[in-house]
Amino acid sequence: MPHGSGFPPAFPARPAPSVIETGLEASWRRCRHDYALDPSTPALPDVLSGTELRHACQHAGRMLYFAGPEMTRLHHALEPVGYTALLADTAGVVLAHNVAGALQRGCRRWNLWPGAVWHERHAGTNGIGTCLAEQRSISVHRNEHWRSFLHGLTGIATPVYDATGRMAGALNASSYRPSPDGSLGALIASSLLQAARQIEQAFFMDLYRGHTIMLLGPAQGASASVPMMALNRERHVVGATHAARAQMGLPPACDVSLCLMEETAPRSPLREAQAMAIRTALASAGGKVAVAARMLGISRSTLHRKLRALDGAQAAMRP
């Protein structure tokens, strides 16, 4: 259908049902109202020069180092099914990839390559850009992309967090010849989640080498972050991952210095983290209260008191 200047008629009248079902409708609204992107424009993302890409890689710091082993593992898992693994920074710039020889030509053609800028503001709804915009795991399959020129692609992405809880980038798996029904999506998304958690853990363990690391339970659902805390010799919390900060009500990147075992209000965000720390210490100590108390840096009587308080809180919550 011909249209004049301003290109509003080129916008789809309504999103495809799958766009609504997969939670991509907000991204389509941004593409239309905030970015004013013409979906019919046959344009691929821009590609940085070699100098610009080197600068972006330097700015990414140690993320590339920690991501290396996981990128290799993803490559071996994804290559047989026609997907390539990409690592992007928070600006949507692809910093690294692992591509099999047979896929290299197609990946270059589609700019699934280092230096390509997949920011949502320019590329529209896509795996990397929308994952970064919404800070959550995303799957964009074929015509769920805003730009019709990208309807041959499938992109699945998940956030990567650094040791201070900030988003450091996105891990992506893309294919330019996906299956029509996207049947591998759930399996690939699970692999990306595991890889992102391993990268965050490597970040965290490196920064807090020599500290006591405490796990506040398993990673929840589709979260790319593992709830971990770093404790110093005085058993003060001095570091926390993205998930742990969310549990304790702490913003990303802020300095952390708090006593894990200090008295807290019953509904304090720290209360659940404290309870999890106590349960973890008891499990590690084989149920021996005296040993768990030493691990937590508190007296045995204090731990007994806190256990009674936890038991009372749990009893009050029962119907």
mmCIF file of C-alpha atoms in Angstrom:
data_model
loop_
_atom_site.group_PDB
_atom_site.id
_atom_site.type_symbol
_atom_site.label_atom_id
_atom_site.label_comp_id
_atom_site.label_asym_id
_atom_site.label_seq_id
_atom_site.Cartn_x
_atom_site.Cartn_y
_atom_site.Cartn_z
ATOM 1 C CA MET A 1 0.000 0.000 0.000
ATOM 2 C CA PRO A 2 1.543 3.365 -0.960
ATOM 3 C CA HIS A 3 1.904 5.970 1.719
ATOM 4 C CA GLY A 4 3.169 9.507 1.986
ATOM 5 C CA SER A 5 5.581 11.283 4.281
ATOM 6 C CA GLY A 6 5.624 10.509 7.968
ATOM 7 C CA PHE A 7 4.971 6.796 7.267
ATOM 8 C CA PRO A 8 2.217 6.213 9.899
ATOM 9 C CA PRO A 9 0.161 4.079 7.454
ATOM 10 C CA ALA A 10 3.069 1.630 7.306
ATOM 11 C CA PHE A 11 2.624 0.786 10.967
ATOM 12 C CA PRO A 12 0.832 -2.524 11.547
ATOM 13 C CA ALA A 13 -2.795 -1.950 12.473
ATOM 14 C CA ARG A 14 -2.403 -4.263 15.467
ATOM 15 C CA PRO A 15 0.321 -6.547 16.814
ATOM 16 C CA ALA A 16 0.292 -10.206 15.859
ATOM 17 C CA PRO A 17 -1.320 -12.396 18.555
ATOM 18 C CA SER A 18 2.083 -13.888 19.414
ATOM 19 C CA VAL A 19 3.433 -10.383 20.156
ATOM 20 C CA ILE A 20 0.762 -9.934 22.821
ATOM 21 C CA GLU A 21 1.138 -13.465 24.173
ATOM 22 C CA THR A 22 4.910 -13.136 24.606
ATOM 23 C CA GLY A 23 4.760 -9.714 26.261
ATOM 24 C CA LEU A 24 6.330 -7.799 23.362
ATOM 25 C CA GLU A 25 3.459 -5.361 22.915
ATOM 26 C CA ALA A 26 5.195 -2.698 25.040
ATOM 27 C CA SER A 27 8.220 -2.889 22.762
ATOM 28 C CA TRP A 28 6.028 -2.401 19.686
ATOM 29 C CA ARG A 29 4.466 0.657 21.333
ATOM 30 C CA ARG A 30 7.916 2.107 21.968
ATOM 31 C CA CYS A 31 8.899 1.479 18.345
ATOM 32 C CA ARG A 32 5.795 3.274 17.122
ATOM 33 C CA HIS A 33 5.355 6.134 19.582
ATOM 34 C CA ASP A 34 8.773 6.746 21.152
ATOM 35 C CA TYR A 35 11.165 5.882 18.339
ATOM 36 C CA ALA A 36 8.901 6.546 15.324
ATOM 37 C CA LEU A 37 10.475 3.643 13.438
ATOM 38 C CA ASP A 38 9.103 2.732 10.038
ATOM 39 C CA PRO A 39 8.651 -1.061 10.134
ATOM 40 C CA SER A 40 8.949 -1.334 6.360
ATOM 41 C CA THR A 41 12.406 0.253 6.120
ATOM 42 C CA PRO A 42 14.759 -2.427 4.734
ATOM 43 C CA ALA A 43 17.692 -1.581 7.013
ATOM 44 C CA LEU A 44 19.993 -3.722 9.128
ATOM 45 C CA PRO A 45 21.633 -2.379 12.296
ATOM 46 C CA ASP A 46 24.651 -0.119 11.977
ATOM 47 C CA VAL A 47 28.097 -1.659 12.407
ATOM 48 C CA LEU A 48 30.869 0.078 14.341
ATOM 49 C CA SER A 49 34.324 0.612 12.915
ATOM 50 C CA GLY A 50 37.196 -1.512 14.196
ATOM 51 C CA THR A 51 38.411 1.306 16.438
ATOM 52 C CA GLU A 52 34.937 1.883 17.877
ATOM 53 C CA LEU A 53 34.497 -1.838 18.537
ATOM 54 C CA ARG A 54 37.851 -2.052 20.347
ATOM 55 C CA HIS A 55 36.820 0.889 22.518
ATOM 56 C CA ALA A 56 33.499 -0.832 23.346
ATOM 57 C CA CYS A 57 35.331 -4.044 24.260
ATOM 58 C CA GLN A 58 37.715 -2.131 26.532
ATOM 59 C CA HIS A 59 34.778 -0.383 28.195
ATOM 60 C CA ALA A 60 33.128 -3.759 28.869
ATOM 61 C CA GLY A 61 36.014 -4.592 31.189
ATOM 62 C CA ARG A 62 36.236 -8.160 32.419
ATOM 63 C CA MET A 63 32.835 -9.242 31.114
ATOM 64 C CA LEU A 64 34.468 -10.591 27.958
ATOM 65 C CA TYR A 65 36.963 -12.571 30.044
ATOM 66 C CA PHE A 66 34.323 -14.145 32.284
ATOM 67 C CA ALA A 67 31.982 -14.787 29.372
ATOM 68 C CA GLY A 68 34.606 -16.608 27.301
ATOM 69 C CA PRO A 69 34.108 -20.144 28.696
ATOM 70 C CA GLU A 70 30.314 -19.806 28.572
ATOM 71 C CA MET A 71 30.398 -18.534 24.986
ATOM 72 C CA THR A 72 32.407 -21.617 24.023
ATOM 73 C CA ARG A 73 29.959 -23.915 25.804
ATOM 74 C CA LEU A 74 26.982 -22.203 24.149
ATOM 75 C CA HIS A 75 28.638 -22.502 20.761
ATOM 76 C CA HIS A 76 28.933 -26.282 21.090
ATOM 77 C CA ALA A 77 25.278 -26.522 22.171
ATOM 78 C CA LEU A 78 23.823 -24.111 19.594
ATOM 79 C CA GLU A 79 25.851 -24.747 16.448
ATOM 80 C CA PRO A 80 24.213 -28.111 15.631
ATOM 81 C CA VAL A 81 20.745 -26.470 15.578
ATOM 82 C CA GLY A 82 21.766 -23.487 13.450
ATOM 83 C CA TYR A 83 22.029 -20.826 16.178
ATOM 84 C CA THR A 84 24.952 -18.554 16.963
ATOM 85 C CA ALA A 85 25.907 -17.163 20.380
ATOM 86 C CA LEU A 86 26.388 -13.403 20.728
ATOM 87 C CA LEU A 87 27.438 -11.198 23.652
ATOM 88 C CA ALA A 88 26.336 -7.553 23.634
ATOM 89 C CA ASP A 89 27.012 -4.626 25.953
ATOM 90 C CA THR A 90 24.351 -2.337 27.447
ATOM 91 C CA ALA A 91 24.333 -0.207 24.295
ATOM 92 C CA GLY A 92 23.347 -3.229 22.214
ATOM 93 C CA VAL A 93 26.783 -3.493 20.581
ATOM 94 C CA VAL A 94 27.793 -7.078 19.798
ATOM 95 C CA LEU A 95 31.207 -7.538 21.400
ATOM 96 C CA ALA A 96 31.836 -11.218 20.741
ATOM 97 C CA HIS A 97 30.356 -14.204 18.965
ATOM 98 C CA ASN A 98 30.972 -17.865 18.324
ATOM 99 C CA VAL A 99 30.009 -18.844 14.784
ATOM 100 C CA ALA A 100 30.560 -22.126 12.985
ATOM 101 C CA GLY A 101 32.146 -21.979 9.547
ATOM 102 C CA ALA A 102 28.931 -22.972 7.785
ATOM 103 C CA LEU A 103 27.014 -20.122 9.427
ATOM 104 C CA GLN A 104 29.549 -17.329 8.983
ATOM 105 C CA ARG A 105 28.310 -16.031 5.634
ATOM 106 C CA GLY A 106 24.679 -15.852 6.802
ATOM 107 C CA CYS A 107 25.650 -14.228 10.092
ATOM 108 C CA ARG A 108 27.606 -11.529 8.279
ATOM 109 C CA ARG A 109 24.684 -10.943 5.939
ATOM 110 C CA TRP A 110 22.302 -10.427 8.857
ATOM 111 C CA ASN A 111 24.827 -8.442 10.979
ATOM 112 C CA LEU A 112 24.925 -11.121 13.650
ATOM 113 C CA TRP A 113 28.517 -10.077 14.044
ATOM 114 C CA PRO A 114 30.810 -8.084 16.378
ATOM 115 C CA GLY A 115 30.277 -4.352 16.020
ATOM 116 C CA ALA A 116 26.599 -4.564 15.036
ATOM 117 C CA VAL A 117 24.385 -2.251 17.127
ATOM 118 C CA TRP A 118 21.129 -3.986 18.055
ATOM 119 C CA HIS A 119 19.769 -1.252 20.336
ATOM 120 C CA GLU A 120 15.963 -1.275 20.264
ATOM 121 C CA ARG A 121 15.799 2.462 19.456
ATOM 122 C CA HIS A 122 17.365 1.808 16.056
ATOM 123 C CA ALA A 123 16.732 -1.859 15.274
ATOM 124 C CA GLY A 124 13.199 -2.043 16.693
ATOM 125 C CA THR A 125 11.918 -5.031 18.643
ATOM 126 C CA ASN A 126 14.672 -7.673 18.694
ATOM 127 C CA GLY A 127 16.205 -10.120 21.144
ATOM 128 C CA ILE A 128 19.203 -8.084 22.291
ATOM 129 C CA GLY A 129 17.668 -4.610 22.193
ATOM 130 C CA THR A 130 14.375 -5.509 23.879
ATOM 131 C CA CYS A 131 16.139 -7.616 26.529
ATOM 132 C CA LEU A 132 18.237 -4.561 27.420
ATOM 133 C CA ALA A 133 15.269 -2.185 27.307
ATOM 134 C CA GLU A 134 13.129 -4.317 29.629
ATOM 135 C CA GLN A 135 15.925 -5.978 31.643
ATOM 136 C CA ARG A 136 14.409 -9.427 31.332
ATOM 137 C CA SER A 137 14.775 -12.552 29.234
ATOM 138 C CA ILE A 138 13.214 -12.101 25.798
ATOM 139 C CA SER A 139 12.395 -14.267 22.797
ATOM 140 C CA VAL A 140 11.549 -12.602 19.471
ATOM 141 C CA HIS A 141 10.511 -15.055 16.771
ATOM 142 C CA ARG A 142 10.235 -14.091 13.108
ATOM 143 C CA ASN A 143 7.288 -11.674 12.605
ATOM 144 C CA GLU A 144 7.417 -10.601 16.240
ATOM 145 C CA HIS A 145 10.224 -8.256 15.160
ATOM 146 C CA TRP A 146 9.022 -4.705 14.581
ATOM 147 C CA ARG A 147 10.918 -4.301 11.325
ATOM 148 C CA SER A 148 9.505 -6.534 8.598
ATOM 149 C CA PHE A 149 13.012 -6.854 7.142
ATOM 150 C CA LEU A 150 13.971 -8.925 10.197
ATOM 151 C CA HIS A 151 11.091 -11.394 9.986
ATOM 152 C CA GLY A 152 13.485 -14.143 8.902
ATOM 153 C CA LEU A 153 15.283 -14.050 12.258
ATOM 154 C CA THR A 154 14.753 -15.475 15.713
ATOM 155 C CA GLY A 155 16.592 -13.953 18.657
ATOM 156 C CA ILE A 156 16.577 -15.137 22.271
ATOM 157 C CA ALA A 157 18.377 -13.089 24.917
ATOM 158 C CA THR A 158 18.878 -12.848 28.657
ATOM 159 C CA PRO A 159 20.512 -10.157 30.824
ATOM 160 C CA VAL A 160 24.027 -10.475 32.203
ATOM 161 C CA TYR A 161 24.751 -8.801 35.552
ATOM 162 C CA ASP A 162 28.075 -7.781 37.046
ATOM 163 C CA ALA A 163 29.250 -8.237 40.641
ATOM 164 C CA THR A 164 27.559 -5.042 41.830
ATOM 165 C CA GLY A 165 24.104 -5.932 40.522
ATOM 166 C CA ARG A 166 24.235 -3.716 37.437
ATOM 167 C CA MET A 167 23.214 -4.989 34.031
ATOM 168 C CA ALA A 168 26.433 -5.497 32.102
ATOM 169 C CA GLY A 169 24.986 -6.677 28.815
ATOM 170 C CA ALA A 170 22.995 -9.466 27.200
ATOM 171 C CA LEU A 171 23.656 -13.003 26.034
ATOM 172 C CA ASN A 172 21.911 -13.808 22.782
ATOM 173 C CA ALA A 173 21.250 -16.821 20.597
ATOM 174 C CA SER A 174 20.157 -15.953 17.051
ATOM 175 C CA SER A 175 19.253 -17.864 13.919
ATOM 176 C CA TYR A 176 18.521 -16.630 10.405
ATOM 177 C CA ARG A 177 16.867 -19.933 9.507
ATOM 178 C CA PRO A 178 14.807 -20.868 12.575
ATOM 179 C CA SER A 179 12.130 -23.535 12.650
ATOM 180 C CA PRO A 180 8.698 -22.083 11.818
ATOM 181 C CA ASP A 181 7.259 -22.856 15.244
ATOM 182 C CA GLY A 182 10.301 -21.802 17.291
ATOM 183 C CA SER A 183 10.173 -25.158 19.066
ATOM 184 C CA LEU A 184 13.747 -24.910 20.376
ATOM 185 C CA GLY A 185 13.119 -21.589 22.092
ATOM 186 C CA ALA A 186 12.540 -22.865 25.622
ATOM 187 C CA LEU A 187 15.597 -25.116 25.568
ATOM 188 C CA ILE A 188 17.833 -22.356 24.211
ATOM 189 C CA ALA A 189 16.482 -19.824 26.715
ATOM 190 C CA SER A 190 17.330 -22.241 29.547
ATOM 191 C CA SER A 191 20.896 -22.604 28.257
ATOM 192 C CA LEU A 192 21.291 -18.831 28.084
ATOM 193 C CA LEU A 193 20.000 -18.415 31.644
ATOM 194 C CA GLN A 194 22.495 -20.930 32.989
ATOM 195 C CA ALA A 195 25.326 -19.235 31.104
ATOM 196 C CA ALA A 196 24.347 -15.768 32.362
ATOM 197 C CA ARG A 197 24.271 -17.042 35.946
ATOM 198 C CA GLN A 198 27.715 -18.589 35.547
ATOM 199 C CA ILE A 199 29.118 -15.306 34.209
ATOM 200 C CA GLU A 200 27.624 -13.341 37.105
ATOM 201 C CA GLN A 201 28.967 -15.871 39.583
ATOM 202 C CA ALA A 202 32.463 -15.628 38.080
ATOM 203 C CA PHE A 203 32.234 -11.806 38.282
ATOM 204 C CA PHE A 204 31.175 -11.992 41.921
ATOM 205 C CA MET A 205 33.653 -14.626 43.072
ATOM 206 C CA ASP A 206 36.510 -12.695 41.470
ATOM 207 C CA LEU A 207 35.613 -9.355 43.051
ATOM 208 C CA TYR A 208 35.050 -10.853 46.501
ATOM 209 C CA ARG A 209 37.913 -13.345 46.496
ATOM 210 C CA GLY A 210 38.811 -14.185 50.106
ATOM 211 C CA HIS A 211 35.355 -13.308 51.461
ATOM 212 C CA THR A 212 32.757 -15.746 52.714
ATOM 213 C CA ILE A 213 30.179 -16.249 49.960
ATOM 214 C CA MET A 214 26.656 -17.121 51.040
ATOM 215 C CA LEU A 215 23.896 -18.317 48.734
ATOM 216 C CA LEU A 216 20.417 -17.032 49.594
ATOM 217 C CA GLY A 217 18.582 -19.930 48.022
ATOM 218 C CA PRO A 218 18.425 -20.925 44.339
ATOM 219 C CA ALA A 219 17.912 -18.560 41.419
ATOM 220 C CA GLN A 220 14.206 -17.887 40.974
ATOM 221 C CA GLY A 221 12.314 -18.640 37.757
ATOM 222 C CA ALA A 222 13.619 -16.808 34.710
ATOM 223 C CA SER A 223 15.982 -14.585 36.708
ATOM 224 C CA ALA A 224 19.451 -14.395 35.194
ATOM 225 C CA SER A 225 20.881 -13.617 38.635
ATOM 226 C CA VAL A 226 21.810 -15.887 41.540
ATOM 227 C CA PRO A 227 21.143 -14.468 45.044
ATOM 228 C CA MET A 228 24.628 -14.403 46.612
ATOM 229 C CA MET A 229 26.185 -12.256 49.331
ATOM 230 C CA ALA A 230 29.805 -11.621 50.305
ATOM 231 C CA LEU A 231 30.598 -11.383 54.023
ATOM 232 C CA ASN A 232 33.792 -10.052 55.588
ATOM 233 C CA ARG A 233 35.471 -11.463 58.703
ATOM 234 C CA GLU A 234 33.083 -9.547 60.949
ATOM 235 C CA ARG A 235 30.186 -11.193 59.087
ATOM 236 C CA HIS A 236 29.069 -7.902 57.624
ATOM 237 C CA VAL A 237 27.569 -8.006 54.155
ATOM 238 C CA VAL A 238 29.903 -6.090 51.827
ATOM 239 C CA GLY A 239 28.644 -7.309 48.462
ATOM 240 C CA ALA A 240 25.498 -8.692 46.876
ATOM 241 C CA THR A 241 24.390 -9.829 43.438
ATOM 242 C CA HIS A 242 21.425 -8.406 41.550
ATOM 243 C CA ALA A 243 19.013 -11.028 42.913
ATOM 244 C CA ALA A 244 20.293 -10.699 46.484
ATOM 245 C CA ARG A 245 19.928 -6.907 46.328
ATOM 246 C CA ALA A 246 16.353 -7.330 45.126
ATOM 247 C CA GLN A 247 15.633 -9.584 48.107
ATOM 248 C CA MET A 248 17.158 -7.105 50.544
ATOM 249 C CA GLY A 249 15.689 -3.986 48.960
ATOM 250 C CA LEU A 250 19.075 -2.584 47.871
ATOM 251 C CA PRO A 251 19.592 -0.740 44.569
ATOM 252 C CA PRO A 252 22.232 -1.935 42.085
ATOM 253 C CA ALA A 253 25.788 -0.562 42.275
ATOM 254 C CA CYS A 254 25.401 1.107 45.682
ATOM 255 C CA ASP A 255 27.981 0.278 48.351
ATOM 256 C CA VAL A 256 26.866 -2.441 50.743
ATOM 257 C CA SER A 257 27.853 -2.455 54.396
ATOM 258 C CA LEU A 258 25.384 -3.956 56.808
ATOM 259 C CA CYS A 259 25.302 -6.479 59.586
ATOM 260 C CA LEU A 260 23.433 -9.517 58.378
ATOM 261 C CA MET A 261 22.439 -10.580 61.871
ATOM 262 C CA GLU A 262 21.281 -7.194 63.170
ATOM 263 C CA GLU A 263 17.771 -6.887 64.555
ATOM 264 C CA THR A 264 15.234 -6.232 61.818
ATOM 265 C CA ALA A 265 11.571 -5.382 61.625
ATOM 266 C CA PRO A 266 9.336 -8.406 60.888
ATOM 267 C CA ARG A 267 8.596 -7.254 57.337
ATOM 268 C CA SER A 268 12.013 -5.764 56.577
ATOM 269 C CA PRO A 269 13.481 -6.794 53.181
ATOM 270 C CA LEU A 270 16.571 -7.916 55.106
ATOM 271 C CA ARG A 271 14.505 -10.270 57.258
ATOM 272 C CA GLU A 272 14.083 -12.897 54.550
ATOM 273 C CA ALA A 273 17.776 -12.685 53.636
ATOM 274 C CA GLN A 274 18.638 -13.136 57.312
ATOM 275 C CA ALA A 275 16.339 -16.156 57.586
ATOM 276 C CA MET A 276 17.863 -17.696 54.471
ATOM 277 C CA ALA A 277 21.373 -17.101 55.828
ATOM 278 C CA ILE A 278 20.467 -18.850 59.083
ATOM 279 C CA ARG A 279 18.965 -21.830 57.246
ATOM 280 C CA THR A 280 22.021 -22.030 54.975
ATOM 281 C CA ALA A 281 24.419 -21.935 57.934
ATOM 282 C CA LEU A 282 22.464 -24.636 59.773
ATOM 283 C CA ALA A 283 22.444 -26.852 56.684
ATOM 284 C CA SER A 284 26.200 -26.367 56.217
ATOM 285 C CA ALA A 285 26.764 -27.154 59.914
ATOM 286 C CA GLY A 286 24.702 -30.332 59.766
ATOM 287 C CA GLY A 287 22.103 -28.870 62.115
ATOM 288 C CA LYS A 288 24.624 -28.044 64.864
ATOM 289 C CA VAL A 289 23.603 -24.696 66.320
ATOM 290 C CA ALA A 290 26.976 -23.919 67.893
ATOM 291 C CA VAL A 291 28.806 -24.443 64.577
ATOM 292 C CA ALA A 292 26.205 -22.421 62.644
ATOM 293 C CA ALA A 293 26.480 -19.583 65.176
ATOM 294 C CA ARG A 294 30.259 -19.415 64.664
ATOM 295 C CA MET A 295 29.731 -19.324 60.898
ATOM 296 C CA LEU A 296 27.332 -16.394 61.321
ATOM 297 C CA GLY A 297 29.539 -14.560 63.804
ATOM 298 C CA ILE A 298 26.948 -14.542 66.598
ATOM 299 C CA SER A 299 26.550 -16.320 69.916
ATOM 300 C CA ARG A 300 24.697 -19.594 70.280
ATOM 301 C CA SER A 301 22.065 -17.938 72.506
ATOM 302 C CA THR A 302 21.482 -15.225 69.889
ATOM 303 C CA LEU A 303 21.010 -17.842 67.192
ATOM 304 C CA HIS A 304 18.550 -19.778 69.395
ATOM 305 C CA ARG A 305 16.589 -16.556 69.906
ATOM 306 C CA LYS A 306 16.503 -15.827 66.207
ATOM 307 C CA LEU A 307 15.391 -19.371 65.461
ATOM 308 C CA ARG A 308 12.503 -19.023 67.917
ATOM 309 C CA ALA A 309 11.529 -15.745 66.245
ATOM 310 C CA LEU A 310 11.616 -17.397 62.808
ATOM 311 C CA ASP A 311 9.532 -20.327 64.018
ATOM 312 C CA GLY A 312 7.002 -17.894 65.480
ATOM 313 C CA ALA A 313 6.806 -15.911 62.241
ATOM 314 C CA GLN A 314 6.226 -19.068 60.218
ATOM 315 C CA ALA A 315 3.548 -20.256 62.644
ATOM 316 C CA ALA A 316 1.759 -16.912 62.389
ATOM 317 C CA MET A 317 1.646 -17.260 58.596
ATOM 318 C CA ARG A 318 -0.006 -20.684 58.695
ATOM 319 C CA PRO A 319 -3.801 -20.723 58.159
#
